[in-house]
mmCIF file of C-alpha atoms in Angstrom:
data_model
loop_
_atom_site.group_PDB
_atom_site.id
_atom_site.type_symbol
_atom_site.label_atom_id
_atom_site.label_comp_id
_atom_site.label_asym_id
_atom_site.label_seq_id
_atom_site.Cartn_x
_atom_site.Cartn_y
_atom_site.Cartn_z
ATOM 1 C CA MET A 1 33.999 10.459 -16.773
ATOM 2 C CA ALA A 2 37.654 10.171 -15.807
ATOM 3 C CA GLN A 3 39.436 13.178 -14.366
ATOM 4 C CA ARG A 4 43.004 13.797 -13.259
ATOM 5 C CA LEU A 5 43.440 17.467 -12.488
ATOM 6 C CA SER A 6 46.012 19.550 -10.688
ATOM 7 C CA ARG A 7 44.763 22.449 -8.587
ATOM 8 C CA ARG A 8 45.573 24.779 -11.478
ATOM 9 C CA GLY A 9 43.622 22.565 -13.876
ATOM 10 C CA VAL A 10 40.605 22.531 -11.585
ATOM 11 C CA LEU A 11 40.585 26.309 -11.385
ATOM 12 C CA LEU A 12 40.761 26.582 -15.150
ATOM 13 C CA ALA A 13 38.012 23.993 -15.545
ATOM 14 C CA ALA A 14 35.864 25.986 -13.145
ATOM 15 C CA GLY A 15 36.480 29.169 -15.086
ATOM 16 C CA GLY A 16 39.123 30.656 -12.806
ATOM 17 C CA ALA A 17 39.841 31.144 -9.125
ATOM 18 C CA VAL A 18 36.961 33.571 -8.655
ATOM 19 C CA VAL A 19 34.438 31.051 -9.951
ATOM 20 C CA ALA A 20 35.941 28.273 -7.865
ATOM 21 C CA GLY A 21 35.802 30.426 -4.754
ATOM 22 C CA ALA A 22 32.181 31.279 -5.439
ATOM 23 C CA LEU A 23 31.260 27.622 -5.752
ATOM 24 C CA ILE A 24 32.831 26.434 -2.523
ATOM 25 C CA SER A 25 35.535 27.387 -0.043
ATOM 26 C CA PRO A 26 37.275 25.493 2.770
ATOM 27 C CA SER A 27 34.942 27.133 5.293
ATOM 28 C CA ARG A 28 31.866 25.999 3.385
ATOM 29 C CA ALA A 29 33.219 22.466 3.381
ATOM 30 C CA SER A 30 33.594 22.525 7.151
ATOM 31 C CA ALA A 31 31.678 20.185 9.414
ATOM 32 C CA ALA A 32 27.918 20.484 9.764
ATOM 33 C CA TYR A 33 27.996 20.043 13.558
ATOM 34 C CA SER A 34 30.264 21.806 16.021
ATOM 35 C CA SER A 35 29.694 19.370 18.892
ATOM 36 C CA VAL A 36 30.346 15.622 18.949
ATOM 37 C CA SER A 37 29.716 13.148 21.766
ATOM 38 C CA THR A 38 31.208 9.707 22.413
ATOM 39 C CA TYR A 39 29.929 6.718 24.338
ATOM 40 C CA GLY A 40 30.837 3.063 24.728
ATOM 41 C CA THR A 41 28.875 0.097 23.445
ATOM 42 C CA THR A 42 29.372 -3.478 22.267
ATOM 43 C CA VAL A 43 28.974 -4.748 18.723
ATOM 44 C CA ASN A 44 28.500 -8.515 18.637
ATOM 45 C CA GLY A 45 30.373 -8.655 21.961
ATOM 46 C CA ASP A 46 33.264 -6.411 20.850
ATOM 47 C CA GLN A 47 33.957 -3.280 22.857
ATOM 48 C CA ALA A 48 33.339 -0.256 20.636
ATOM 49 C CA ASP A 49 33.254 3.531 20.727
ATOM 50 C CA VAL A 50 30.393 5.448 19.119
ATOM 51 C CA HIS A 51 30.909 9.055 18.010
ATOM 52 C CA HIS A 52 27.933 11.159 16.928
ATOM 53 C CA PRO A 53 26.875 14.794 16.475
ATOM 54 C CA VAL A 54 25.072 16.632 19.244
ATOM 55 C CA THR A 55 22.207 18.916 18.293
ATOM 56 C CA SER A 56 18.727 19.843 19.442
ATOM 57 C CA SER A 57 17.703 20.884 15.926
ATOM 58 C CA PRO A 58 15.553 18.630 13.737
ATOM 59 C CA HIS A 59 17.614 16.609 11.280
ATOM 60 C CA GLN A 60 17.477 13.624 9.010
ATOM 61 C CA PRO A 61 18.651 10.373 10.656
ATOM 62 C CA TRP A 62 22.415 10.005 10.543
ATOM 63 C CA PRO A 63 24.025 7.206 8.479
ATOM 64 C CA VAL A 64 26.416 4.796 10.202
ATOM 65 C CA VAL A 65 30.117 4.670 9.364
ATOM 66 C CA LEU A 66 31.942 1.521 10.505
ATOM 67 C CA LEU A 67 35.672 2.140 10.992
ATOM 68 C CA LEU A 68 37.701 -1.044 10.446
ATOM 69 C CA GLN A 69 40.969 -0.795 12.405
ATOM 70 C CA GLY A 70 44.486 -1.361 11.183
ATOM 71 C CA ALA A 71 46.322 -4.457 12.409
ATOM 72 C CA ASN A 72 46.902 -4.144 16.172
ATOM 73 C CA VAL A 73 45.793 -0.511 16.226
ATOM 74 C CA GLY A 74 43.373 -0.098 19.134
ATOM 75 C CA ARG A 75 40.186 1.863 18.641
ATOM 76 C CA ALA A 76 41.292 4.691 20.949
ATOM 77 C CA ASN A 77 43.929 5.681 18.387
ATOM 78 C CA TYR A 78 41.202 6.753 15.936
ATOM 79 C CA THR A 79 39.367 9.152 18.253
ATOM 80 C CA GLY A 80 40.360 12.328 16.409
ATOM 81 C CA PHE A 81 39.559 10.917 12.983
ATOM 82 C CA ALA A 82 36.273 9.368 14.076
ATOM 83 C CA ARG A 83 35.036 12.486 15.854
ATOM 84 C CA LYS A 84 35.863 14.653 12.844
ATOM 85 C CA VAL A 85 34.007 12.316 10.480
ATOM 86 C CA ALA A 86 31.064 12.272 12.893
ATOM 87 C CA SER A 87 30.925 16.074 12.805
ATOM 88 C CA TYR A 88 29.872 15.864 9.160
ATOM 89 C CA GLY A 89 26.646 14.133 10.158
ATOM 90 C CA PHE A 90 27.505 10.480 10.774
ATOM 91 C CA VAL A 91 27.334 7.947 13.571
ATOM 92 C CA VAL A 92 30.866 6.511 13.587
ATOM 93 C CA VAL A 93 31.301 3.087 15.196
ATOM 94 C CA VAL A 94 34.852 1.936 16.047
ATOM 95 C CA PRO A 95 35.067 -1.618 17.437
ATOM 96 C CA ASP A 96 38.068 -3.534 18.761
ATOM 97 C CA HIS A 97 37.938 -7.017 17.271
ATOM 98 C CA THR A 98 40.355 -9.713 18.432
ATOM 99 C CA ARG A 99 40.952 -12.877 16.427
ATOM 100 C CA VAL A 100 43.757 -15.206 15.356
ATOM 101 C CA ILE A 101 45.399 -14.937 11.935
ATOM 102 C CA PHE A 102 48.021 -17.503 10.895
ATOM 103 C CA GLY A 103 48.279 -18.582 14.523
ATOM 104 C CA VAL A 104 48.874 -15.080 15.877
ATOM 105 C CA PRO A 105 46.213 -13.415 18.062
ATOM 106 C CA GLY A 106 45.699 -9.677 17.797
ATOM 107 C CA LEU A 107 43.397 -6.840 16.860
ATOM 108 C CA TYR A 108 42.410 -7.687 13.298
ATOM 109 C CA ALA A 109 39.351 -6.323 11.507
ATOM 110 C CA ASP A 110 36.836 -8.888 10.244
ATOM 111 C CA GLY A 111 34.506 -8.410 7.274
ATOM 112 C CA ALA A 112 31.720 -9.829 9.416
ATOM 113 C CA GLU A 113 31.780 -6.601 11.414
ATOM 114 C CA ALA A 114 29.713 -4.969 8.661
ATOM 115 C CA THR A 115 26.808 -7.350 9.217
ATOM 116 C CA TRP A 116 27.163 -7.048 12.992
ATOM 117 C CA THR A 117 27.121 -3.257 12.783
ATOM 118 C CA VAL A 118 23.951 -3.241 10.698
ATOM 119 C CA ALA A 119 22.270 -5.323 13.410
ATOM 120 C CA TRP A 120 23.663 -3.042 16.133
ATOM 121 C CA ALA A 121 22.354 0.069 14.329
ATOM 122 C CA ALA A 122 18.811 -1.289 14.092
ATOM 123 C CA ALA A 123 18.813 -2.305 17.753
ATOM 124 C CA GLU A 124 20.397 0.938 18.965
ATOM 125 C CA ASN A 125 17.959 3.035 16.962
ATOM 126 C CA ALA A 126 15.092 1.357 18.841
ATOM 127 C CA ARG A 127 16.707 0.983 22.278
ATOM 128 C CA THR A 128 15.079 2.862 25.129
ATOM 129 C CA GLY A 129 17.719 5.028 26.747
ATOM 130 C CA SER A 130 19.952 5.189 23.693
ATOM 131 C CA PRO A 131 21.263 8.712 22.986
ATOM 132 C CA LEU A 132 20.649 7.858 19.330
ATOM 133 C CA LYS A 133 17.133 6.450 19.588
ATOM 134 C CA GLY A 134 15.295 7.382 16.394
ATOM 135 C CA ARG A 135 18.334 9.277 15.083
ATOM 136 C CA ILE A 136 20.107 6.527 13.110
ATOM 137 C CA ASP A 137 19.606 5.780 9.429
ATOM 138 C CA ALA A 138 19.730 2.038 10.006
ATOM 139 C CA GLY A 139 19.283 1.349 6.289
ATOM 140 C CA THR A 140 22.626 2.887 5.307
ATOM 141 C CA LEU A 141 26.085 1.536 6.131
ATOM 142 C CA LEU A 142 29.304 3.215 5.064
ATOM 143 C CA LEU A 143 32.836 1.973 5.597
ATOM 144 C CA ALA A 144 36.040 3.656 6.647
ATOM 145 C CA GLY A 145 39.198 1.661 7.200
ATOM 146 C CA HIS A 146 42.924 1.815 7.808
ATOM 147 C CA SER A 147 45.563 -0.510 6.381
ATOM 148 C CA PHE A 148 44.501 -4.115 7.144
ATOM 149 C CA GLY A 149 41.021 -2.873 8.006
ATOM 150 C CA GLY A 150 40.813 -1.092 4.670
ATOM 151 C CA ALA A 151 41.854 -4.292 2.906
ATOM 152 C CA ALA A 152 39.079 -6.119 4.745
ATOM 153 C CA GLY A 153 36.717 -3.384 3.613
ATOM 154 C CA LEU A 154 37.858 -3.713 -0.010
ATOM 155 C CA GLY A 155 36.617 -7.292 0.011
ATOM 156 C CA LEU A 156 33.256 -6.147 1.305
ATOM 157 C CA THR A 157 32.969 -3.625 -1.531
ATOM 158 C CA THR A 158 33.021 -6.547 -3.975
ATOM 159 C CA GLY A 159 30.058 -8.105 -2.188
ATOM 160 C CA LEU A 160 31.976 -10.894 -0.439
ATOM 161 C CA SER A 161 34.565 -10.911 2.346
ATOM 162 C CA THR A 162 36.982 -13.863 2.290
ATOM 163 C CA PRO A 163 39.875 -15.103 4.504
ATOM 164 C CA PRO A 164 42.175 -13.786 5.882
ATOM 165 C CA PHE A 165 39.943 -10.721 6.149
ATOM 166 C CA THR A 166 37.230 -12.777 7.794
ATOM 167 C CA ASP A 167 37.214 -16.187 9.445
ATOM 168 C CA VAL A 168 34.669 -17.637 7.023
ATOM 169 C CA PRO A 169 33.402 -16.099 3.759
ATOM 170 C CA ILE A 170 30.517 -13.713 4.380
ATOM 171 C CA PRO A 171 28.513 -11.512 1.982
ATOM 172 C CA ALA A 172 28.409 -7.769 2.404
ATOM 173 C CA PRO A 173 25.150 -6.482 3.841
ATOM 174 C CA PRO A 174 22.792 -4.837 1.320
ATOM 175 C CA GLN A 175 22.890 -1.653 3.410
ATOM 176 C CA LEU A 176 26.512 -0.973 2.308
ATOM 177 C CA LYS A 177 26.589 2.133 0.090
ATOM 178 C CA ALA A 178 30.182 3.451 -0.134
ATOM 179 C CA ALA A 179 33.641 3.278 1.437
ATOM 180 C CA ALA A 180 36.746 5.400 2.126
ATOM 181 C CA PHE A 181 40.033 3.761 3.112
ATOM 182 C CA TYR A 182 43.406 5.112 4.255
ATOM 183 C CA GLY A 183 46.791 3.462 3.677
ATOM 184 C CA THR A 184 45.095 0.573 1.877
ATOM 185 C CA ASN A 185 45.989 -1.466 -1.179
ATOM 186 C CA ASN A 186 45.297 -4.839 -2.774
ATOM 187 C CA ALA A 187 48.896 -5.723 -3.641
ATOM 188 C CA VAL A 188 50.078 -9.296 -3.121
ATOM 189 C CA PRO A 189 52.762 -9.005 -0.378
ATOM 190 C CA GLY A 190 56.292 -9.256 -1.697
ATOM 191 C CA THR A 191 55.259 -9.009 -5.354
ATOM 192 C CA PRO A 192 54.385 -6.244 -7.847
ATOM 193 C CA VAL A 193 51.023 -7.931 -8.506
ATOM 194 C CA VAL A 194 47.862 -5.923 -7.733
ATOM 195 C CA PRO A 195 44.781 -8.028 -8.500
ATOM 196 C CA PRO A 196 41.669 -6.199 -9.748
ATOM 197 C CA VAL A 197 39.004 -5.192 -7.238
ATOM 198 C CA ALA A 198 35.495 -5.745 -8.610
ATOM 199 C CA ASN A 199 33.881 -3.219 -6.295
ATOM 200 C CA THR A 200 30.143 -2.725 -6.632
ATOM 201 C CA VAL A 201 29.984 0.370 -4.390
ATOM 202 C CA PRO A 202 31.984 3.627 -4.715
ATOM 203 C CA VAL A 203 35.466 3.530 -3.156
ATOM 204 C CA ALA A 204 37.893 6.299 -2.180
ATOM 205 C CA LEU A 205 41.536 5.498 -1.458
ATOM 206 C CA ILE A 206 43.284 8.149 0.632
ATOM 207 C CA GLN A 207 47.031 7.668 0.672
ATOM 208 C CA GLY A 208 49.876 9.267 2.592
ATOM 209 C CA ALA A 209 52.488 10.418 0.095
ATOM 210 C CA VAL A 210 55.355 9.278 2.381
ATOM 211 C CA ASP A 211 53.741 6.052 3.633
ATOM 212 C CA GLY A 212 56.509 3.572 4.395
ATOM 213 C CA VAL A 213 54.221 0.602 5.150
ATOM 214 C CA GLY A 214 51.520 0.710 2.476
ATOM 215 C CA SER A 215 53.405 2.238 -0.422
ATOM 216 C CA PRO A 216 51.935 5.032 -2.518
ATOM 217 C CA ALA A 217 52.746 2.992 -5.640
ATOM 218 C CA ASN A 218 50.589 0.127 -4.403
ATOM 219 C CA GLY A 219 47.843 2.527 -3.388
ATOM 220 C CA LEU A 220 47.762 4.145 -6.799
ATOM 221 C CA GLY A 221 48.023 0.733 -8.453
ATOM 222 C CA THR A 222 44.981 -0.427 -6.506
ATOM 223 C CA TYR A 223 43.038 2.679 -7.513
ATOM 224 C CA ALA A 224 43.844 1.862 -11.152
ATOM 225 C CA VAL A 225 42.301 -1.625 -10.835
ATOM 226 C CA LEU A 226 39.137 -0.626 -8.986
ATOM 227 C CA LEU A 227 36.609 -1.788 -11.561
ATOM 228 C CA GLY A 228 33.567 0.003 -10.161
ATOM 229 C CA THR A 229 32.873 3.710 -10.236
ATOM 230 C CA PRO A 230 32.681 6.351 -8.899
ATOM 231 C CA LYS A 231 36.158 6.098 -7.421
ATOM 232 C CA LEU A 232 38.592 8.621 -5.934
ATOM 233 C CA TYR A 233 42.303 8.707 -5.127
ATOM 234 C CA VAL A 234 43.685 11.325 -2.730
ATOM 235 C CA SER A 235 47.423 11.717 -2.125
ATOM 236 C CA VAL A 236 48.118 13.583 1.130
ATOM 237 C CA ALA A 237 51.465 15.410 1.097
ATOM 238 C CA GLY A 238 53.728 14.703 4.078
ATOM 239 C CA ALA A 239 51.526 11.958 5.578
ATOM 240 C CA ASN A 240 52.824 8.490 6.383
ATOM 241 C CA HIS A 241 50.981 5.291 7.339
ATOM 242 C CA TYR A 242 49.811 6.698 10.658
ATOM 243 C CA GLY A 243 48.593 10.037 9.375
ATOM 244 C CA ILE A 244 45.084 8.889 10.361
ATOM 245 C CA THR A 245 45.820 8.067 14.022
ATOM 246 C CA ASP A 246 46.075 10.411 16.992
ATOM 247 C CA ALA A 247 49.812 9.778 17.345
ATOM 248 C CA GLN A 248 52.577 8.192 15.329
ATOM 249 C CA ASN A 249 53.320 4.459 15.528
ATOM 250 C CA PRO A 250 50.652 3.263 17.998
ATOM 251 C CA ALA A 251 51.906 0.729 20.529
ATOM 252 C CA GLY A 252 51.689 -2.849 19.236
ATOM 253 C CA ALA A 253 51.357 -1.901 15.571
ATOM 254 C CA ARG A 254 54.040 -2.203 12.906
ATOM 255 C CA PRO A 255 55.948 1.103 12.998
ATOM 256 C CA ASP A 256 56.383 3.304 9.964
ATOM 257 C CA LEU A 257 60.028 4.349 9.737
ATOM 258 C CA SER A 258 59.264 6.892 7.038
ATOM 259 C CA PRO A 259 59.067 10.226 8.874
ATOM 260 C CA GLN A 260 55.899 12.261 8.595
ATOM 261 C CA THR A 261 56.366 15.952 7.825
ATOM 262 C CA LEU A 262 52.688 16.836 8.220
ATOM 263 C CA GLY A 263 51.382 17.997 11.601
ATOM 264 C CA GLN A 264 49.535 15.087 13.206
ATOM 265 C CA ALA A 265 46.330 16.826 14.267
ATOM 266 C CA GLY A 266 46.002 18.823 11.055
ATOM 267 C CA GLY A 267 46.655 15.739 8.963
ATOM 268 C CA VAL A 268 44.022 13.710 10.800
ATOM 269 C CA GLU A 269 41.500 16.494 10.281
ATOM 270 C CA ASN A 270 42.239 16.762 6.567
ATOM 271 C CA ILE A 271 42.103 13.003 5.981
ATOM 272 C CA ALA A 272 38.805 12.859 7.868
ATOM 273 C CA ARG A 273 37.402 15.764 5.836
ATOM 274 C CA TRP A 274 38.129 14.020 2.549
ATOM 275 C CA ALA A 275 36.705 10.725 3.802
ATOM 276 C CA ALA A 276 33.549 12.362 5.171
ATOM 277 C CA LEU A 277 32.868 14.536 2.142
ATOM 278 C CA TRP A 278 33.433 11.574 -0.186
ATOM 279 C CA LEU A 279 30.885 9.542 1.760
ATOM 280 C CA ARG A 280 28.452 12.451 1.788
ATOM 281 C CA ALA A 281 28.898 12.873 -1.964
ATOM 282 C CA GLN A 282 27.939 9.241 -2.549
ATOM 283 C CA LEU A 283 24.724 9.886 -0.596
ATOM 284 C CA GLY A 284 23.862 12.804 -2.880
ATOM 285 C CA ASP A 285 25.059 15.737 -0.771
ATOM 286 C CA PRO A 286 25.805 18.726 -3.070
ATOM 287 C CA VAL A 287 28.621 20.185 -0.943
ATOM 288 C CA GLY A 288 30.357 16.809 -0.761
ATOM 289 C CA THR A 289 29.897 16.358 -4.494
ATOM 290 C CA ALA A 290 31.374 19.772 -5.302
ATOM 291 C CA TRP A 291 34.302 19.186 -2.961
ATOM 292 C CA VAL A 292 35.444 15.730 -4.057
ATOM 293 C CA TYR A 293 34.906 16.170 -7.791
ATOM 294 C CA GLY A 294 37.411 18.959 -8.245
ATOM 295 C CA ILE A 295 36.999 22.037 -6.071
ATOM 296 C CA GLY A 296 38.515 20.428 -2.983
ATOM 297 C CA ASP A 297 41.688 19.696 -4.920
ATOM 298 C CA ALA A 298 41.771 23.325 -6.024
ATOM 299 C CA VAL A 299 41.604 24.833 -2.537
ATOM 300 C CA ASP A 300 43.382 22.158 -0.492
ATOM 301 C CA ALA A 301 47.080 22.735 -1.060
ATOM 302 C CA GLY A 302 47.973 19.546 0.800
ATOM 303 C CA VAL A 303 46.522 17.022 -1.639
ATOM 304 C CA GLU A 304 46.462 15.871 -5.228
ATOM 305 C CA THR A 305 43.457 13.901 -6.428
ATOM 306 C CA GLN A 306 42.121 11.958 -9.347
ATOM 307 C CA PHE A 307 38.751 10.367 -9.853
ATOM 308 C CA VAL A 308 36.394 8.562 -12.170
ATOM 309 C CA ARG A 309 32.850 9.721 -11.774
#
């Protein structure tokens, strides 16, 4: 079922503000874990950071989220986003992957990282001395991504990653269940053409409303041609291309000259919340489901959303 609702429309659909507030509030959509820890690892030889909840309470194993970096955006720039996503009950893996594209070396995400991360998760879940031994759901892989990394992830959602988003074509692992990307589109550079994306897993596109690198028009156009459902589009007011990173215009990356009017830390937290709750919703979580399919739009004054469920 397709939906495009303003906050007012969501409240009316829910039977009014009182009903919406009774169903869910921003506090009830807060993270499940108050403490998150980080440690270093390698994934297929790439240096990576792992962010995960800390708790002594019994819990179901945590699914893995692979964060595919934007072009020449080092993994350290995603610490705030990754830790916030992890606080919702995920193991978030953020590798630095270096390769050469069109003769230029740099940090460029590779679709093969999905397969490598699945192998890492199984090994880490069994490794003696791992802080996550027995705590990883090694049968579930979720994707997050930024810009070029999100575009690489889009290919994986169709079941096959192809150049330039990988060195050689590689199928997506069967463990892939859903994805959430920021500042990502499928537009052909320099043209108005946005080829269809035949995604076979649910995809959310989260887009800064003042993004000067990956335009909102191309983001919305890509959402329109996502062929698989469920799908979600979130427009974040005041956020530009680097609304997801710890600071604006990370060194070495293409700068966004469109000024951001949203506070950096608050924007990162909000983008992470939408990504995490979308991923949780696709795994059957009732709070995530209630949030992304309408109520979140009603109570979050900083976004406008649309979805097909």
